[in-house]
């Protein structure tokens, strides 16, 4: 089966997500997602991205964009990128 990829950069705009060590989740999610998008395109794999800039997207709008990308079928893979702040090891 030839898969189609939908990449979602979590958070964005007014919703920063987690933060720590000077890193804001929405920004790192966007970097990772844009990299993945470019790489899948280079490989000739059908791919769409939910947001490619720092924009606010409501949960409903996000789902609508996912469904608008390639529809809802078994050959669609959705990757939603998120990064947690996690704990800190001091030793
Ligand atoms: Zn997140």
Coordinates of C-alpha atoms and ligand atoms in Angstrom, one line a residue:
X1 CA 0.0 0.0 0.0
X2 CA 1.3 3.5 -0.9
X3 CA 0.8 5.6 2.2
X4 CA 0.1 9.3 2.3
X5 CA 1.5 11.3 5.2
X6 CA -0.1 14.2 7.1
X7 CA 2.3 16.0 9.4
X8 CA 0.9 18.1 12.3
X9 CA 3.1 20.5 14.2
X10 CA 1.6 20.5 17.6
X11 CA 0.5 23.8 19.3
X12 CA 1.3 27.2 17.6
X13 CA 0.5 30.8 17.8
X14 CA -1.2 31.6 21.1
X15 CA -0.6 28.1 22.3
X16 CA 3.1 27.6 23.1
X17 CA 2.9 24.1 24.5
X18 CA 5.7 23.0 26.9
X19 CA 8.8 25.1 27.6
X20 CA 12.1 24.6 29.3
X21 CA 15.8 25.4 28.8
X22 CA 14.9 28.3 26.5
X23 CA 13.0 26.0 24.1
X24 CA 9.3 26.5 23.3
X25 CA 7.5 23.4 22.2
X26 CA 5.6 25.0 19.4
X27 CA 8.8 26.2 17.7
X28 CA 10.6 22.9 18.0
X29 CA 7.5 21.0 16.7
X30 CA 7.4 23.4 13.7
X31 CA 11.1 22.9 12.9
X32 CA 10.8 19.1 13.1
X33 CA 7.6 19.1 11.1
X34 CA 8.9 21.4 8.3
X35 CA 12.0 19.1 8.1
X36 CA 9.9 16.0 7.9
X37 CA 7.7 17.6 5.2
X38 CA 10.7 18.6 3.1
X39 CA 12.2 15.2 3.5
X40 CA 9.1 13.2 2.5
X41 CA 8.7 15.5 -0.5
X42 CA 12.3 14.8 -1.5
X43 CA 11.6 11.1 -1.3
X44 CA 8.5 11.5 -3.5
X45 CA 6.1 10.4 -0.8
X46 CA 2.7 12.3 -0.8
X47 CA 2.7 14.6 2.2
X48 CA 0.8 17.5 3.6
X49 CA 1.5 19.7 6.6
X50 CA -1.1 21.1 8.9
X51 CA 0.8 24.3 9.7
X52 CA 4.1 25.6 8.3
X53 CA 4.1 28.8 10.2
X54 CA 3.5 30.0 13.8
X55 CA -0.3 30.2 13.8
X56 CA -3.0 29.5 16.2
X57 CA -5.2 26.6 15.2
X58 CA -8.3 25.5 17.2
X59 CA -8.7 21.8 17.9
X60 CA -11.7 21.7 15.5
X61 CA -9.7 23.5 12.8
X62 CA -6.8 21.1 13.3
X63 CA -9.0 18.1 12.8
X64 CA -10.6 19.7 9.7
X65 CA -7.2 20.3 8.2
X66 CA -6.1 16.7 8.8
X67 CA -9.3 15.4 7.2
X68 CA -9.0 17.8 4.3
X69 CA -5.4 16.7 3.5
X70 CA -6.1 13.3 2.1
X71 CA -9.4 12.3 3.6
X72 CA -9.9 9.5 6.1
X73 CA -8.8 6.2 4.8
X74 CA -6.4 3.3 5.7
X75 CA -3.6 4.6 3.5
X76 CA -3.3 7.9 5.4
X77 CA -0.8 8.2 8.2
X78 CA -1.0 11.2 10.6
X79 CA 2.1 12.2 12.5
X80 CA 1.4 14.8 15.3
X81 CA 4.7 16.1 16.7
X82 CA 4.9 17.0 20.4
X83 CA 7.8 17.4 22.8
X84 CA 7.5 17.2 26.5
X85 CA 9.5 19.3 28.9
X86 CA 10.3 16.2 31.0
X87 CA 12.4 16.0 34.2
X88 CA 16.0 17.1 34.8
X89 CA 18.9 15.0 35.9
X90 CA 21.4 17.0 38.0
X91 CA 24.0 14.3 38.4
Ligands
LIG1 ZN1 2.5 19.2 22.9

